[in-house]
């Protein structure tokens, strides 16, 4: 697995943090990890919702002095039938 990608969305308001995360995740392999750094408290709500819509999962949510660090993992691809 590749290294964790960090997305810096500090100082941006909703929906920018989620949009930056979506752009970074575009085309990522299943199981890829991303860390979103955000100061907008709405990211705590928006990112878990986004991950549920994208079949991903939340790994961790940490907050220190108003800085959110949201760790997510992309979901697996749907099973493809084999012959």
Short mmCIF file of N, CA, C and O in Angstrom, two decimals:
data_model
loop_
_atom_site.label_atom_id
_atom_site.label_comp_id
_atom_site.label_asym_id
_atom_site.label_seq_id
_atom_site.Cartn_x
_atom_site.Cartn_y
_atom_site.Cartn_z
N UNK A 1 0.85 -1.19 0.00
CA UNK A 1 0.00 0.00 0.00
C UNK A 1 0.89 1.24 0.00
O UNK A 1 1.94 1.26 0.61
N UNK A 2 0.44 2.26 -0.69
CA UNK A 2 1.22 3.49 -0.78
C UNK A 2 1.09 4.32 0.49
O UNK A 2 0.30 4.01 1.37
N UNK A 3 1.87 5.37 0.56
CA UNK A 3 1.84 6.26 1.71
C UNK A 3 0.51 6.98 1.81
O UNK A 3 -0.21 7.14 0.82
N UNK A 4 0.22 7.46 3.00
CA UNK A 4 -0.98 8.25 3.24
C UNK A 4 -0.83 9.61 2.59
O UNK A 4 0.21 10.26 2.71
N UNK A 5 -1.87 10.05 1.90
CA UNK A 5 -1.88 11.36 1.26
C UNK A 5 -2.51 12.36 2.22
O UNK A 5 -3.58 12.10 2.77
N UNK A 6 -1.86 13.50 2.42
CA UNK A 6 -2.38 14.55 3.31
C UNK A 6 -2.97 15.67 2.47
O UNK A 6 -2.31 16.16 1.55
N UNK A 7 -4.21 16.05 2.79
CA UNK A 7 -4.89 17.14 2.10
C UNK A 7 -5.05 18.28 3.09
O UNK A 7 -5.69 18.10 4.14
N UNK A 8 -4.48 19.42 2.79
CA UNK A 8 -4.55 20.58 3.68
C UNK A 8 -5.70 21.48 3.26
O UNK A 8 -5.64 22.15 2.23
N UNK A 9 -6.76 21.48 4.07
CA UNK A 9 -7.91 22.34 3.80
C UNK A 9 -8.14 23.32 4.95
O UNK A 9 -9.25 23.81 5.15
N UNK A 10 -7.07 23.59 5.69
CA UNK A 10 -7.18 24.53 6.81
C UNK A 10 -7.60 25.90 6.29
O UNK A 10 -7.11 26.35 5.26
N UNK A 11 -8.52 26.54 7.00
CA UNK A 11 -8.96 27.88 6.63
C UNK A 11 -10.08 27.91 5.61
O UNK A 11 -10.62 28.97 5.34
N UNK A 12 -10.42 26.77 5.04
CA UNK A 12 -11.51 26.71 4.06
C UNK A 12 -12.81 26.31 4.73
O UNK A 12 -12.81 25.52 5.67
N UNK A 13 -13.91 26.84 4.23
CA UNK A 13 -15.24 26.54 4.76
C UNK A 13 -15.93 25.50 3.89
O UNK A 13 -15.57 25.29 2.74
N UNK A 14 -16.94 24.89 4.46
CA UNK A 14 -17.77 23.91 3.76
C UNK A 14 -18.29 24.52 2.45
O UNK A 14 -18.70 25.67 2.46
N UNK A 15 -18.22 23.83 1.35
CA UNK A 15 -17.91 22.42 1.15
C UNK A 15 -16.48 22.16 0.69
O UNK A 15 -16.15 21.04 0.31
N UNK A 16 -15.61 23.17 0.73
CA UNK A 16 -14.27 23.02 0.17
C UNK A 16 -13.46 21.86 0.74
O UNK A 16 -12.85 21.11 -0.02
N UNK A 17 -13.44 21.64 2.07
CA UNK A 17 -12.66 20.50 2.57
C UNK A 17 -13.10 19.17 1.95
O UNK A 17 -12.26 18.38 1.52
N UNK A 18 -14.39 18.94 1.87
CA UNK A 18 -14.89 17.68 1.28
C UNK A 18 -14.58 17.61 -0.21
O UNK A 18 -14.23 16.53 -0.72
N UNK A 19 -14.68 18.72 -0.89
CA UNK A 19 -14.37 18.74 -2.33
C UNK A 19 -12.89 18.44 -2.57
O UNK A 19 -12.55 17.71 -3.50
N UNK A 20 -12.01 18.99 -1.74
CA UNK A 20 -10.58 18.71 -1.88
C UNK A 20 -10.30 17.23 -1.63
O UNK A 20 -9.49 16.62 -2.33
N UNK A 21 -10.98 16.67 -0.64
CA UNK A 21 -10.80 15.25 -0.35
C UNK A 21 -11.30 14.40 -1.52
O UNK A 21 -10.62 13.47 -1.95
N UNK A 22 -12.46 14.72 -2.05
CA UNK A 22 -13.00 13.98 -3.19
C UNK A 22 -12.06 14.02 -4.39
O UNK A 22 -11.83 13.01 -5.04
N UNK A 23 -11.50 15.20 -4.66
CA UNK A 23 -10.58 15.34 -5.79
C UNK A 23 -9.33 14.48 -5.57
O UNK A 23 -8.86 13.81 -6.49
N UNK A 24 -8.81 14.47 -4.35
CA UNK A 24 -7.62 13.68 -4.06
C UNK A 24 -7.91 12.19 -4.17
O UNK A 24 -7.05 11.41 -4.60
N UNK A 25 -9.12 11.78 -3.80
CA UNK A 25 -9.49 10.36 -3.83
C UNK A 25 -9.81 9.87 -5.24
O UNK A 25 -9.82 8.66 -5.47
N UNK A 26 -10.07 10.77 -6.16
CA UNK A 26 -10.47 10.39 -7.51
C UNK A 26 -9.41 9.47 -8.15
O UNK A 26 -8.26 9.86 -8.30
N UNK A 27 -9.82 8.27 -8.49
CA UNK A 27 -8.92 7.33 -9.14
C UNK A 27 -7.99 6.57 -8.20
O UNK A 27 -7.16 5.80 -8.65
N UNK A 28 -8.12 6.80 -6.89
CA UNK A 28 -7.25 6.12 -5.93
C UNK A 28 -7.62 4.63 -5.85
O UNK A 28 -8.77 4.25 -5.99
N UNK A 29 -6.63 3.82 -5.61
CA UNK A 29 -6.84 2.38 -5.46
C UNK A 29 -7.62 2.09 -4.18
O UNK A 29 -7.51 2.83 -3.20
N UNK A 30 -8.42 1.01 -4.19
CA UNK A 30 -9.11 0.61 -2.97
C UNK A 30 -8.11 0.41 -1.83
O UNK A 30 -7.02 -0.11 -2.03
N UNK A 31 -8.48 0.89 -0.65
CA UNK A 31 -7.61 0.77 0.51
C UNK A 31 -6.63 1.91 0.68
O UNK A 31 -5.86 1.93 1.64
N UNK A 32 -6.66 2.89 -0.22
CA UNK A 32 -5.78 4.06 -0.09
C UNK A 32 -6.22 4.89 1.10
O UNK A 32 -7.42 5.03 1.37
N UNK A 33 -5.26 5.45 1.79
CA UNK A 33 -5.57 6.28 2.97
C UNK A 33 -5.26 7.74 2.70
O UNK A 33 -4.27 8.07 2.04
N UNK A 34 -6.11 8.58 3.28
CA UNK A 34 -5.99 10.02 3.15
C UNK A 34 -6.20 10.64 4.52
O UNK A 34 -7.01 10.16 5.31
N UNK A 35 -5.49 11.74 4.77
CA UNK A 35 -5.69 12.52 5.98
C UNK A 35 -6.10 13.92 5.54
O UNK A 35 -5.37 14.57 4.78
N UNK A 36 -7.27 14.35 5.99
CA UNK A 36 -7.76 15.69 5.69
C UNK A 36 -7.53 16.56 6.91
O UNK A 36 -7.97 16.23 8.02
N UNK A 37 -6.81 17.65 6.72
CA UNK A 37 -6.61 18.65 7.78
C UNK A 37 -7.59 19.78 7.54
O UNK A 37 -7.59 20.38 6.47
N UNK A 38 -8.44 20.05 8.53
CA UNK A 38 -9.48 21.07 8.35
C UNK A 38 -9.72 21.83 9.64
O UNK A 38 -9.57 21.28 10.73
N UNK A 39 -10.11 23.08 9.49
CA UNK A 39 -10.48 23.90 10.64
C UNK A 39 -11.98 24.15 10.70
O UNK A 39 -12.48 24.63 11.71
N UNK A 40 -12.70 23.82 9.65
CA UNK A 40 -14.15 23.98 9.63
C UNK A 40 -14.80 22.83 10.39
O UNK A 40 -14.64 21.67 10.01
N UNK A 41 -15.52 23.12 11.48
CA UNK A 41 -16.12 22.04 12.27
C UNK A 41 -17.12 21.19 11.49
O UNK A 41 -17.39 20.05 11.85
N UNK A 42 -17.66 21.69 10.39
CA UNK A 42 -18.61 20.92 9.58
C UNK A 42 -17.93 19.71 8.93
O UNK A 42 -18.60 18.74 8.56
N UNK A 43 -16.62 19.73 8.80
CA UNK A 43 -15.91 18.59 8.21
C UNK A 43 -16.14 17.34 9.04
O UNK A 43 -16.17 16.23 8.51
N UNK A 44 -16.34 17.50 10.34
CA UNK A 44 -16.61 16.37 11.24
C UNK A 44 -17.90 15.64 10.83
O UNK A 44 -18.05 14.45 11.05
N UNK A 45 -18.83 16.36 10.23
CA UNK A 45 -20.10 15.79 9.77
C UNK A 45 -20.03 15.42 8.29
O UNK A 45 -20.46 14.34 7.89
N UNK A 46 -19.47 16.32 7.50
CA UNK A 46 -19.44 16.13 6.04
C UNK A 46 -18.60 14.94 5.59
O UNK A 46 -19.00 14.20 4.69
N UNK A 47 -17.43 14.76 6.16
CA UNK A 47 -16.52 13.72 5.69
C UNK A 47 -17.07 12.32 5.96
O UNK A 47 -17.06 11.47 5.06
N UNK A 48 -17.59 12.01 7.16
CA UNK A 48 -18.18 10.68 7.35
C UNK A 48 -19.34 10.42 6.37
O UNK A 48 -19.47 9.31 5.84
N UNK A 49 -20.14 11.45 6.09
CA UNK A 49 -21.23 11.29 5.13
C UNK A 49 -20.66 11.00 3.74
O UNK A 49 -21.11 10.10 3.05
N UNK A 50 -19.65 11.75 3.35
CA UNK A 50 -19.01 11.54 2.05
C UNK A 50 -18.47 10.11 1.94
O UNK A 50 -18.67 9.44 0.94
N UNK A 51 -17.81 9.65 2.98
CA UNK A 51 -17.23 8.30 2.94
C UNK A 51 -18.32 7.24 2.85
O UNK A 51 -18.13 6.23 2.17
N UNK A 52 -19.45 7.45 3.48
CA UNK A 52 -20.54 6.48 3.37
C UNK A 52 -21.09 6.45 1.95
O UNK A 52 -21.48 5.41 1.45
N UNK A 53 -21.09 7.59 1.28
CA UNK A 53 -21.57 7.67 -0.10
C UNK A 53 -20.58 7.07 -1.08
O UNK A 53 -20.95 6.62 -2.16
N UNK A 54 -19.30 7.09 -0.73
CA UNK A 54 -18.24 6.61 -1.62
C UNK A 54 -17.76 5.20 -1.25
O UNK A 54 -16.72 4.76 -1.73
N UNK A 55 -18.50 4.52 -0.38
CA UNK A 55 -18.15 3.17 0.07
C UNK A 55 -16.78 3.11 0.74
O UNK A 55 -16.09 2.09 0.69
N UNK A 56 -16.39 4.21 1.34
CA UNK A 56 -15.13 4.25 2.08
C UNK A 56 -15.41 4.14 3.56
O UNK A 56 -16.53 3.84 3.97
N UNK A 57 -14.38 4.38 4.36
CA UNK A 57 -14.62 4.33 5.80
C UNK A 57 -13.75 5.34 6.54
O UNK A 57 -12.67 5.70 6.08
N UNK A 58 -14.28 5.75 7.67
CA UNK A 58 -13.54 6.64 8.56
C UNK A 58 -12.61 5.78 9.39
O UNK A 58 -13.01 4.75 9.92
N UNK A 59 -11.38 6.19 9.49
CA UNK A 59 -10.40 5.49 10.31
C UNK A 59 -10.28 6.19 11.67
O UNK A 59 -10.29 5.55 12.70
N UNK A 60 -10.18 7.52 11.63
CA UNK A 60 -10.00 8.27 12.88
C UNK A 60 -10.40 9.72 12.68
O UNK A 60 -10.29 10.26 11.58
N UNK A 61 -10.85 10.33 13.78
CA UNK A 61 -11.11 11.77 13.83
C UNK A 61 -10.42 12.28 15.08
O UNK A 61 -10.72 11.83 16.18
N UNK A 62 -9.48 13.17 14.89
CA UNK A 62 -8.76 13.77 16.02
C UNK A 62 -8.91 15.28 15.93
O UNK A 62 -8.94 15.84 14.83
N UNK A 63 -9.00 15.92 17.09
CA UNK A 63 -9.07 17.38 17.11
C UNK A 63 -8.11 17.91 18.16
O UNK A 63 -8.12 17.47 19.32
N UNK A 64 -7.28 18.86 17.73
CA UNK A 64 -6.34 19.50 18.62
C UNK A 64 -6.35 20.99 18.35
O UNK A 64 -6.06 21.42 17.23
N UNK A 65 -6.72 21.79 19.34
CA UNK A 65 -6.73 23.24 19.22
C UNK A 65 -7.50 23.72 17.98
O UNK A 65 -7.03 24.61 17.26
N UNK A 66 -8.64 23.11 17.70
CA UNK A 66 -9.47 23.53 16.57
C UNK A 66 -9.07 22.96 15.23
O UNK A 66 -9.71 23.23 14.22
N UNK A 67 -8.01 22.16 15.18
CA UNK A 67 -7.58 21.53 13.93
C UNK A 67 -8.09 20.10 13.91
O UNK A 67 -7.76 19.30 14.80
N UNK A 68 -8.89 19.79 12.91
CA UNK A 68 -9.39 18.44 12.72
C UNK A 68 -8.42 17.67 11.83
O UNK A 68 -7.93 18.20 10.84
N UNK A 69 -8.20 16.43 12.21
CA UNK A 69 -7.38 15.51 11.41
C UNK A 69 -8.26 14.29 11.18
O UNK A 69 -8.45 13.47 12.08
N UNK A 70 -8.81 14.18 9.96
CA UNK A 70 -9.72 13.10 9.62
C UNK A 70 -9.01 12.11 8.71
O UNK A 70 -8.58 12.47 7.62
N UNK A 71 -8.88 10.88 9.18
CA UNK A 71 -8.22 9.84 8.41
C UNK A 71 -9.28 8.93 7.81
O UNK A 71 -10.16 8.45 8.53
N UNK A 72 -9.19 8.74 6.49
CA UNK A 72 -10.17 7.94 5.77
C UNK A 72 -9.47 6.91 4.89
O UNK A 72 -8.28 7.03 4.62
N UNK A 73 -10.25 5.92 4.48
CA UNK A 73 -9.73 4.90 3.58
C UNK A 73 -10.75 4.68 2.47
O UNK A 73 -11.95 4.58 2.74
N UNK A 74 -10.26 4.60 1.23
CA UNK A 74 -11.16 4.37 0.11
C UNK A 74 -11.70 2.94 0.18
O UNK A 74 -11.05 2.04 0.70
N UNK A 75 -12.91 2.78 -0.35
CA UNK A 75 -13.55 1.48 -0.33
C UNK A 75 -13.03 0.57 -1.42
O UNK A 75 -12.34 1.00 -2.34
N UNK A 76 -13.38 -0.68 -1.28
CA UNK A 76 -12.99 -1.68 -2.27
C UNK A 76 -13.84 -1.57 -3.50
O UNK A 76 -14.95 -1.03 -3.47
N UNK A 77 -13.34 -2.06 -4.59
CA UNK A 77 -14.12 -2.06 -5.82
C UNK A 77 -15.12 -3.22 -5.76
O UNK A 77 -14.90 -4.21 -5.09
N UNK A 78 -16.25 -3.08 -6.46
CA UNK A 78 -17.24 -4.14 -6.44
C UNK A 78 -16.64 -5.44 -7.00
O UNK A 78 -15.75 -5.41 -7.85
N UNK A 79 -17.13 -6.55 -6.49
CA UNK A 79 -16.66 -7.84 -6.98
C UNK A 79 -17.02 -8.00 -8.44
O UNK A 79 -18.13 -7.70 -8.86
N UNK A 80 -16.05 -8.46 -9.20
CA UNK A 80 -16.27 -8.68 -10.63
C UNK A 80 -16.36 -10.18 -10.84
O UNK A 80 -15.47 -10.93 -10.42
N UNK A 81 -17.45 -10.64 -11.44
CA UNK A 81 -17.59 -12.09 -11.64
C UNK A 81 -16.48 -12.61 -12.55
O UNK A 81 -16.04 -11.94 -13.47
N UNK A 82 -16.04 -13.79 -12.24
CA UNK A 82 -15.03 -14.43 -13.09
C UNK A 82 -15.65 -15.64 -13.76
O UNK A 82 -16.58 -16.25 -13.24
N UNK A 83 -15.14 -16.03 -14.90
CA UNK A 83 -15.66 -17.19 -15.63
C UNK A 83 -15.04 -18.46 -15.13
O UNK A 83 -13.98 -18.56 -14.70
#
